[in-house]
Amino acid sequence: VTVTSSLATSPTTPSTTTSSQNTMTTPKIKITYFDIEGRAECVRLTLTLAGVPFEDVRIKFPEWAELKPKTPTGKLPVMQIDDGPMKPQSSAMMRYIASKYAPELYPTDKLFEVEEMIGHIDDVSASFMPCLYMSMAPTKFGYPDGFSKTEEGQAKIKELREKWVADELPTFLKMLSDRLEATGNTFLVGGDKPTIADCYAIPVIRGWTRGHLDHVPTTCLDEYPKVVEYIKRFCGHEKIKG
């Protein structure tokens, strides 16, 4: 288990000093997830932008079997407040943190736009799920366990992912580029400050370029310079700098 206190360090969340106001008024928050960005990164980013200290517990995959039955739904991440019960669902964590500690990250005057963009991210993520889980859990699609390691399985994964890159990804990236242009090439709902929509979007979009997904080129965003600049702008935020 890897544990980082205060503003926890992750690939996009540096350890920095938080304001004394937040330190005094916020409870003890612990986020438990694997030692990857994944589903927890939007929560880590929201906490970081909100200036809320938190304990970032990163478990190793072999440790998951012991922890899994202790979690509410058998899934990570989970959040604990003041050593209370584990709370699941990263989207709920993100919204709760922003609503309670940093309303500017979840502005009521742009609530529809924020939720709309979160919905778009959910849609494109859902479209990629078969490409991902065909490798991780082929039995969910009617294939035998171990199918992904066979020659036929590898060919099916390649087919699915290349088709997704060719068909689904460009549609999403064009929509995103158009949205960024409409909002003045700042953040997803405009203005000069990010919202939870950005915290939710960045880990997903950036994840496609990290090189850990076979048949998804690390250059897949290159034809969409507005999207590339958007990622740089967010990661260059004074509280992020990742």
PDB file of N, CA and C in Angstrom, residues 5 40 48 74 131 172 176 204 222 224:
ATOM      1  N   SER A   5      -0.004  11.745   2.116  1.00  0.00           N
ATOM      2  CA  SER A   5      -0.873  12.630   2.873  1.00  0.00           C
ATOM      3  C   SER A   5      -0.943  14.007   2.222  1.00  0.00           C
ATOM      4  N   ALA A  40     -10.243   6.969 -10.047  1.00  0.00           N
ATOM      5  CA  ALA A  40     -10.041   7.842  -8.884  1.00  0.00           C
ATOM      6  C   ALA A  40      -9.460   9.194  -9.251  1.00  0.00           C
ATOM      7  N   THR A  48      -7.679  18.354  -5.269  1.00  0.00           N
ATOM      8  CA  THR A  48      -6.508  19.215  -5.434  1.00  0.00           C
ATOM      9  C   THR A  48      -6.920  20.632  -5.818  1.00  0.00           C
ATOM     10  N   GLY A  74     -17.689  -4.051  -3.793  1.00  0.00           N
ATOM     11  CA  GLY A  74     -16.651  -4.866  -4.410  1.00  0.00           C
ATOM     12  C   GLY A  74     -15.904  -4.145  -5.501  1.00  0.00           C
ATOM     13  N   CYS A 131     -13.913  -2.758 -25.958  1.00  0.00           N
ATOM     14  CA  CYS A 131     -12.516  -2.852 -26.394  1.00  0.00           C
ATOM     15  C   CYS A 131     -11.594  -3.167 -25.231  1.00  0.00           C
ATOM     16  N   PHE A 172     -16.140  11.954 -31.250  1.00  0.00           N
ATOM     17  CA  PHE A 172     -16.027  12.601 -29.943  1.00  0.00           C
ATOM     18  C   PHE A 172     -15.052  13.769 -29.985  1.00  0.00           C
ATOM     19  N   LEU A 176     -15.627  17.685 -29.153  1.00  0.00           N
ATOM     20  CA  LEU A 176     -14.861  18.350 -28.108  1.00  0.00           C
ATOM     21  C   LEU A 176     -14.153  19.582 -28.657  1.00  0.00           C
ATOM     22  N   VAL A 204      -9.535  10.743 -18.749  1.00  0.00           N
ATOM     23  CA  VAL A 204     -10.016   9.858 -19.816  1.00  0.00           C
ATOM     24  C   VAL A 204      -9.301  10.169 -21.129  1.00  0.00           C
ATOM     25  N   ASP A 222      -3.479  13.972 -32.179  1.00  0.00           N
ATOM     26  CA  ASP A 222      -2.657  14.948 -32.883  1.00  0.00           C
ATOM     27  C   ASP A 222      -3.406  15.741 -33.949  1.00  0.00           C
ATOM     28  N   TYR A 224      -6.208  16.955 -33.637  1.00  0.00           N
ATOM     29  CA  TYR A 224      -7.156  17.838 -32.948  1.00  0.00           C
ATOM     30  C   TYR A 224      -6.370  18.763 -32.009  1.00  0.00           C
TER      31      TYR A 224
END
